[in-house]
Amino acid sequence: MNKQEWLEKLSALRNEFEKAAAEKKSSQDIERDFLSKKGGLALLLRDLSAFSIEEKKELGSLGNDFKKKVAEYCAENSSNPVSDKKSDLDITLCGHPYPKGHSHPIIITMEKIISSMNKLGFSLEYGPLAERDYYNFEALNFPPDHPARDMQDTFYLNQKDEKGINYLLRTHTSPVQIRVMQSKKPPLRVISAGKVFRSEAVDASHSFVFHQLEGFCADKNISMSDLKWTLESFIKDMFGSAAKIRFSPSYFPFVEPGAGVEVSCVFCSSSKGKCPVCKGTGWLEMLGAGMIHPEVFKACGYNPDEISGFAFGAGIERFAMLLYGISDMRQLYENDLRILKNL
Ligand code: FA5
């Protein structure tokens, strides 16, 4: 190639570059076509090896001027992909929306319950899930080998406490009563919420792992009417002012008297025929409750002649079922997104 031919090739490259710039080709494309090792200019500069030193200087300087011009253009335009016609990338567009999850209905229900009880002045405490026999049974007035223990089928753990008695998975949240009363002095208004475990067959209203709410009050001159007022206020806050409660006699070793508490069925008004939720009775069994037994106070170092109190325990799944209109508890654990998304 002689000098004239080389200059013509450089001129053709310049024209090509002007055209590409006018068409607003992406700076990446221009860089690739003109400046890369295999680009037009690199090849042309490589051809200079055949020329004399004088010609190399003259033509090399022209080639480098062009190279500089292209590099400057690319630097100026590379940060502006929006104006880049060939690129599909528009960083000003909003991203793909990510579907957001939400807390599980059991957790939402638990939080609603806790916030409702906080409004009534009850503060939240926690207890361990792997519990000592003493807190789960003995201090709650379930003597060893007493048949009342059979009311709560228990998962025992291999680990033993210092008395040689096996630890167990707590069967209810009532042990938190003992732990709190042994560490604090009355007046106390306390709730606790969390998982409990029972070796039970699973069906539409029973699980072997479920959640309970515990509440208790210990003070002077506490009576059953305080319990009734507290539960009525709580239930109306959860299910609306039309909701009613009723008490019937029941037995728990740690309360005397003990009561089963039923809530008027919130679904009956919307069901034309027989209500499937309460089976037409109009009432739903929701809680166990009663006045704290003197033996429990004694185990906590309180004088039962001075201090009285009430306690109650509820299944949180039962509340969730009512709030969300679920008739089978198992739906809460199966993690079927078709159901969870609609709750
Ligand atoms: C108790 O566990 C008592 N500790 C409650 C209590 C506390 C009574 C304080 C008096 C004073 P019970 O075993 O009935 O009681 O359980 C309380 C609630 O837990 C029941 O009303 C029910 O809503 C729920 N529940 C009981 N067993 C299951 C189960 N297997 N699956 C799901 N929920 C259950």
XYZ file of N, CA, C and O in Angstrom, residues 184-310:
508
model
N -41.257 -11.685 90.277
C -41.779 -10.328 90.451
C -42.833 -10.306 91.549
O -43.444 -11.334 91.850
N -43.106 -9.123 92.035
C -44.102 -8.994 93.107
C -45.381 -8.402 92.524
O -45.327 -7.637 91.569
N -46.553 -8.735 93.140
C -47.788 -8.120 92.674
C -47.794 -6.613 92.984
O -47.045 -6.212 93.880
N -48.568 -5.781 92.329
C -49.579 -6.150 91.328
C -48.967 -6.521 89.970
O -48.043 -5.876 89.533
N -49.548 -7.570 89.360
C -49.061 -8.032 88.060
C -50.220 -8.190 87.079
O -51.271 -8.738 87.436
N -50.017 -7.686 85.892
C -50.961 -7.967 84.791
C -50.094 -8.357 83.609
O -49.415 -7.531 83.010
N -50.092 -9.644 83.288
C -49.092 -10.190 82.357
C -49.753 -11.070 81.296
O -50.724 -11.785 81.590
N -49.227 -11.002 80.089
C -49.621 -11.986 79.056
C -48.358 -12.656 78.513
O -47.262 -12.108 78.629
N -48.554 -13.816 77.912
C -47.462 -14.484 77.219
C -48.072 -15.207 76.023
O -49.220 -15.656 76.098
N -47.344 -15.306 74.948
C -47.880 -15.981 73.762
C -46.767 -16.771 73.105
O -45.621 -16.323 73.094
N -47.107 -17.940 72.586
C -46.075 -18.714 71.890
C -46.494 -20.143 71.645
O -47.633 -20.543 71.911
N -45.507 -20.927 71.161
C -45.776 -22.318 70.761
C -45.912 -23.226 71.982
O -45.214 -23.039 72.985
N -46.812 -24.207 71.863
C -46.935 -25.277 72.855
C -47.042 -26.597 72.093
O -47.325 -26.598 70.889
N -46.814 -27.708 72.787
C -46.677 -29.009 72.100
C -47.448 -30.079 72.850
O -47.323 -30.183 74.079
N -48.230 -30.870 72.116
C -48.911 -32.000 72.767
C -48.896 -33.190 71.820
O -49.068 -33.020 70.604
N -48.732 -34.365 72.376
C -48.682 -35.564 71.553
C -50.102 -35.976 71.169
O -50.648 -36.940 71.696
N -50.704 -35.195 70.282
C -52.122 -35.389 69.942
C -52.301 -35.718 68.478
O -51.496 -35.280 67.642
N -53.375 -36.441 68.173
C -53.701 -36.706 66.774
C -54.172 -35.391 66.138
O -54.858 -34.600 66.780
N -53.767 -35.193 64.880
C -54.122 -33.949 64.186
C -55.492 -34.100 63.532
O -55.785 -35.117 62.911
N -56.350 -33.099 63.726
C -57.625 -33.071 62.989
C -57.985 -31.614 62.710
O -57.138 -30.727 62.848
N -59.224 -31.362 62.318
C -59.609 -30.016 61.878
C -59.472 -28.971 62.985
O -59.354 -27.774 62.704
N -59.489 -29.414 64.254
C -59.385 -28.422 65.328
C -58.261 -28.731 66.314
O -58.187 -28.133 67.375
N -57.382 -29.689 65.964
C -56.266 -30.031 66.860
C -54.967 -30.182 66.079
O -54.951 -30.753 64.994
N -53.895 -29.691 66.685
C -52.572 -29.891 66.109
C -51.642 -30.352 67.232
O -51.965 -30.185 68.407
N -50.481 -30.940 66.875
C -49.551 -31.354 67.940
C -48.599 -30.212 68.306
O -47.955 -30.249 69.342
N -48.500 -29.198 67.433
C -47.814 -27.944 67.779
C -48.824 -26.844 67.524
O -49.373 -26.770 66.430
N -49.120 -26.050 68.503
C -50.038 -24.933 68.280
C -49.610 -23.758 69.145
O -48.549 -23.819 69.789
N -50.379 -22.684 69.125
C -49.966 -21.467 69.828
C -51.002 -21.111 70.886
O -52.202 -21.254 70.643
N -50.519 -20.676 72.012
C -51.455 -20.260 73.071
C -51.157 -18.841 73.522
O -50.028 -18.353 73.416
N -52.214 -18.223 74.048
C -52.077 -16.958 74.758
C -52.367 -17.243 76.221
O -53.345 -17.913 76.538
N -51.502 -16.766 77.104
C -51.736 -16.868 78.534
C -51.940 -15.461 79.065
O -51.293 -14.521 78.587
N -52.834 -15.277 79.997
C -52.981 -13.969 80.637
C -53.249 -14.190 82.111
O -53.921 -15.160 82.485
N -52.694 -13.360 82.959
C -53.064 -13.461 84.369
C -52.887 -12.122 85.064
O -52.173 -11.232 84.585
N -53.614 -12.024 86.197
C -53.559 -10.819 87.006
C -53.399 -11.274 88.454
O -54.079 -12.219 88.889
N -52.489 -10.678 89.188
C -52.334 -11.004 90.619
C -52.237 -9.692 91.380
O -51.382 -8.858 91.085
N -53.156 -9.528 92.336
C -53.207 -8.251 93.068
C -54.074 -8.478 94.307
O -54.521 -9.603 94.575
N -54.384 -7.402 95.058
C -55.326 -7.555 96.168
C -56.742 -7.422 95.628
O -56.986 -6.650 94.695
N -57.664 -8.161 96.242
C -59.100 -8.026 95.951
C -59.478 -8.233 94.480
O -60.322 -7.521 93.943
N -58.835 -9.163 93.827
C -59.239 -9.476 92.437
C -60.332 -10.537 92.502
O -60.236 -11.512 93.250
N -61.398 -10.329 91.727
C -62.520 -11.276 91.772
C -62.852 -11.772 90.365
O -62.298 -11.301 89.365
N -63.788 -12.706 90.326
C -64.221 -13.287 89.044
C -64.793 -12.203 88.122
O -64.712 -12.326 86.902
N -65.374 -11.144 88.705
C -65.952 -10.094 87.850
C -64.842 -9.346 87.102
O -65.050 -8.869 85.989
N -63.633 -9.256 87.706
C -62.500 -8.638 86.980
C -62.132 -9.492 85.771
O -61.832 -8.974 84.696
N -62.148 -10.829 85.998
C -61.849 -11.746 84.890
C -62.872 -11.566 83.768
O -62.521 -11.442 82.595
N -64.155 -11.486 84.165
C -65.220 -11.407 83.162
C -65.108 -10.087 82.376
O -65.199 -10.077 81.144
N -64.866 -8.982 83.099
C -64.759 -7.678 82.429
C -63.579 -7.681 81.452
O -63.685 -7.231 80.316
N -62.448 -8.247 81.919
C -61.233 -8.252 81.085
C -61.475 -9.057 79.802
O -61.178 -8.600 78.689
N -62.062 -10.267 79.967
C -62.265 -11.112 78.781
C -63.307 -10.511 77.843
O -63.157 -10.563 76.622
N -64.359 -9.908 78.430
C -65.396 -9.281 77.590
C -64.795 -8.135 76.765
O -65.037 -8.038 75.558
N -63.992 -7.288 77.417
C -63.376 -6.146 76.714
C -62.448 -6.647 75.615
O -62.431 -6.119 74.503
N -61.686 -7.683 75.929
C -60.734 -8.251 74.968
C -61.464 -8.837 73.757
O -61.127 -8.556 72.599
N -62.498 -9.633 74.026
C -63.221 -10.293 72.928
C -63.954 -9.264 72.055
O -63.965 -9.368 70.821
N -64.521 -8.244 72.654
C -65.206 -7.201 71.859
C -64.184 -6.447 70.998
O -64.472 -6.058 69.868
N -62.995 -6.228 71.546
C -61.953 -5.536 70.782
C -61.530 -6.390 69.586
O -61.284 -5.883 68.494
N -61.498 -7.715 69.771
C -61.054 -8.600 68.689
C -62.147 -8.817 67.637
O -61.869 -8.856 66.448
N -63.394 -9.026 68.086
C -64.447 -9.465 67.151
C -65.578 -8.460 66.964
O -66.546 -8.746 66.278
N -65.495 -7.310 67.594
C -66.548 -6.310 67.428
C -67.464 -6.260 68.641
O -67.562 -7.233 69.412
N -68.168 -5.129 68.788
C -68.920 -4.887 70.031
C -70.126 -5.818 70.183
O -70.673 -5.954 71.274
N -70.535 -6.482 69.068
C -71.691 -7.385 69.183
C -71.301 -8.730 69.806
O -72.177 -9.495 70.236
N -70.010 -9.025 69.878
C -69.571 -10.333 70.395
C -69.878 -10.451 71.894
O -69.727 -9.498 72.647
N -70.345 -11.650 72.287
C -70.664 -11.897 73.716
C -69.832 -13.073 74.192
O -69.356 -13.870 73.393
N -69.674 -13.173 75.535
C -69.004 -14.369 76.080
C -69.901 -15.018 77.131
O -70.769 -14.355 77.712
N -69.708 -16.313 77.343
C -70.401 -16.965 78.461
C -69.458 -17.979 79.122
O -68.587 -18.555 78.464
N -69.648 -18.137 80.416
C -68.796 -19.022 81.211
C -69.544 -20.305 81.529
O -70.752 -20.261 81.764
N -68.829 -21.427 81.547
C -69.425 -22.660 82.072
C -68.367 -23.335 82.952
O -67.169 -23.105 82.760
N -68.791 -24.142 83.942
C -67.802 -24.730 84.851
C -66.834 -25.643 84.113
O -67.222 -26.350 83.182
N -65.563 -25.595 84.509
C -64.566 -26.468 83.902
C -63.482 -26.743 84.943
O -63.428 -26.069 85.967
N -62.610 -27.719 84.668
C -61.582 -28.066 85.651
C -60.181 -27.882 85.098
O -59.848 -28.387 84.017
N -59.363 -27.119 85.783
C -57.912 -27.043 85.573
C -57.301 -27.036 86.974
O -57.775 -26.279 87.834
N -56.255 -27.838 87.245
C -55.740 -27.938 88.621
C -55.234 -26.614 89.190
O -55.152 -26.458 90.396
N -54.888 -25.663 88.310
C -54.239 -24.424 88.780
C -55.205 -23.259 88.972
O -54.778 -22.135 89.216
N -56.525 -23.507 88.796
C -57.518 -22.456 89.077
C -58.661 -23.044 89.906
O -58.967 -24.236 89.821
N -59.292 -22.193 90.688
C -60.464 -22.623 91.457
C -61.301 -21.394 91.798
O -60.801 -20.521 92.515
N -62.498 -21.194 91.294
C -63.145 -22.073 90.322
C -62.544 -21.927 88.930
O -61.933 -20.919 88.612
N -62.775 -22.985 88.125
C -62.303 -22.962 86.742
C -63.481 -22.814 85.790
O -64.604 -23.207 86.111
N -63.214 -22.246 84.617
C -64.315 -22.022 83.665
C -63.855 -22.265 82.234
O -62.695 -22.016 81.892
N -64.793 -22.738 81.444
C -64.593 -22.761 79.996
C -65.275 -21.494 79.490
O -66.365 -21.149 79.953
N -64.644 -20.792 78.574
C -65.244 -19.534 78.095
C -65.603 -19.692 76.628
O -64.751 -20.062 75.807
N -66.872 -19.422 76.333
C -67.323 -19.507 74.944
C -67.612 -18.103 74.415
O -68.008 -17.216 75.164
N -67.408 -17.943 73.119
C -67.661 -16.652 72.463
C -68.811 -16.852 71.482
O -68.881 -17.888 70.806
N -69.720 -15.855 71.427
C -70.848 -15.988 70.501
C -70.306 -16.069 69.076
O -69.364 -15.371 68.715
N -70.904 -16.938 68.280
C -70.374 -17.221 66.942
C -70.526 -16.000 66.029
O -71.636 -15.512 65.814
N -69.393 -15.533 65.536
C -69.439 -14.337 64.686
C -69.865 -14.665 63.253
O -70.077 -13.765 62.452
N -69.987 -15.965 62.920
C -70.368 -16.340 61.553
C -71.856 -16.581 61.400
O -72.375 -16.567 60.295
N -72.559 -16.821 62.525
C -73.960 -17.215 62.442
C -74.807 -16.223 61.661
O -75.630 -16.599 60.843
N -74.582 -14.916 61.876
C -75.434 -13.907 61.239
C -75.302 -13.966 59.727
O -76.250 -13.682 58.993
N -74.113 -14.381 59.214
C -73.953 -14.387 57.757
C -74.349 -15.729 57.135
O -74.443 -15.849 55.925
N -74.575 -16.770 57.968
C -74.959 -18.054 57.374
C -76.478 -18.190 57.392
O -77.109 -17.994 58.423
N -77.023 -18.525 56.200
C -78.489 -18.561 56.090
C -79.058 -19.748 56.858
O -79.992 -19.625 57.614
N -78.453 -20.913 56.681
C -78.975 -22.101 57.358
C -78.195 -22.377 58.622
O -77.896 -21.475 59.394
N -77.824 -23.658 58.812
C -77.080 -24.047 60.007
C -75.611 -23.603 59.879
O -74.965 -23.893 58.873
N -75.119 -22.885 60.869
C -73.749 -22.357 60.788
C -72.742 -23.513 60.857
O -72.746 -24.293 61.809
N -71.847 -23.643 59.844
C -70.897 -24.763 59.848
C -69.800 -24.588 60.891
O -69.154 -25.552 61.290
N -69.553 -23.371 61.334
C -68.435 -23.126 62.253
C -68.797 -23.521 63.679
O -68.082 -24.261 64.348
N -69.958 -23.044 64.154
C -70.346 -23.397 65.532
C -71.304 -24.587 65.550
O -71.807 -24.955 66.602
N -71.552 -25.172 64.378
C -72.470 -26.311 64.222
C -73.857 -25.973 64.740
O -74.565 -26.809 65.311
N -74.240 -24.715 64.588
C -75.608 -24.317 64.937
C -75.827 -24.022 66.415
O -76.927 -23.643 66.800
N -74.781 -24.151 67.254
C -74.995 -23.897 68.687
C -75.004 -22.400 68.996
O -75.518 -21.965 70.012
N -74.383 -21.594 68.135
C -74.299 -20.154 68.380
C -73.114 -19.774 69.260
O -72.873 -18.588 69.501
N -72.359 -20.745 69.763
C -71.237 -20.464 70.671
C -70.004 -21.255 70.274
O -70.110 -22.372 69.769
N -68.824 -20.679 70.523
C -67.563 -21.363 70.205
C -66.666 -21.397 71.433
O -66.415 -20.360 72.054
N -66.177 -22.592 71.774
C -65.274 -22.743 72.933
C -63.904 -22.151 72.562
O -63.269 -22.584 71.621
N -63.487 -21.124 73.318
C -62.263 -20.411 72.936
C -61.177 -20.419 74.001
O -60.001 -20.352 73.681
N -61.582 -20.411 75.263
C -60.569 -20.238 76.322
C -60.857 -21.110 77.537
O -62.001 -21.500 77.785
N -59.780 -21.346 78.312
C -59.920 -21.863 79.666
C -59.576 -20.710 80.604
O -58.734 -19.876 80.269
N -60.203 -20.655 81.766
C -59.956 -19.511 82.658
C -60.318 -19.883 84.095
O -60.828 -20.980 84.361
N -60.061 -18.967 85.019
C -60.467 -19.188 86.416
C -59.689 -18.314 87.367
O -58.862 -17.489 86.951
N -59.968 -18.514 88.661
C -59.259 -17.762 89.709
C -58.023 -18.578 90.127
O -58.134 -19.797 90.373
N -56.883 -17.922 90.204
C -55.621 -18.640 90.477
C -55.724 -19.394 91.807
O -56.152 -18.839 92.827
N -55.351 -20.692 91.779
C -55.486 -21.585 92.928
C -54.535 -21.162 94.056
O -53.369 -20.798 93.782
N -54.993 -21.219 95.340
C -54.096 -20.858 96.451
C -52.785 -21.634 96.443
O -51.736 -21.104 96.796
N -52.808 -22.914 96.001
C -51.571 -23.713 95.969
C -50.549 -23.119 94.991
O -49.340 -23.222 95.200
N -51.049 -22.520 93.907
C -50.151 -21.894 92.922
C -49.495 -20.663 93.549
O -48.277 -20.464 93.442
N -50.301 -19.851 94.246
C -49.728 -18.683 94.926
C -48.672 -19.110 95.948
O -47.618 -18.495 96.052
N -48.975 -20.199 96.686
C -48.015 -20.665 97.705
C -46.700 -21.075 97.028
O -45.620 -20.756 97.527
N -46.806 -21.786 95.882
C -45.590 -22.233 95.177
C -44.755 -21.044 94.707
O -43.554 -21.171 94.469
N -45.411 -19.873 94.566
C -44.686 -18.685 94.086
C -44.267 -17.782 95.251
O -43.763 -16.675 95.032
N -44.527 -18.219 96.491
C -44.127 -17.431 97.652
C -45.094 -16.307 97.982
O -44.753 -15.387 98.725
N -46.305 -16.336 97.429
C -47.315 -15.319 97.748
C -48.235 -15.865 98.849
O -48.476 -17.077 98.913
N -48.785 -14.970 99.655
C -49.762 -15.381 100.667
C -51.166 -15.341 100.049
O -51.668 -14.257 99.741
N -51.810 -16.514 99.865
C -53.123 -16.531 99.189
C -54.223 -15.818 99.983
O -55.293 -15.527 99.432
N -53.958 -15.526 101.288
C -54.962 -14.757 102.046
C -54.872 -13.269 101.707
O -55.821 -12.517 101.926
N -53.746 -12.862 101.155
C -53.584 -11.439 100.807
C -53.770 -11.186 99.310
O -54.295 -10.170 98.892
N -53.267 -12.117 98.538
C -53.248 -11.913 97.077
C -54.263 -12.829 96.405
O -54.376 -14.014 96.731
N -55.002 -12.260 95.462
C -55.891 -13.090 94.642
C -55.619 -12.738 93.180
O -54.938 -11.747 92.878
N -56.166 -13.526 92.281
C -55.895 -13.237 90.872
C -56.672 -14.151 89.949
O -57.254 -15.146 90.370
N -56.694 -13.776 88.680
C -57.335 -14.637 87.674
C -56.323 -14.999 86.606
O -55.269 -14.343 86.492
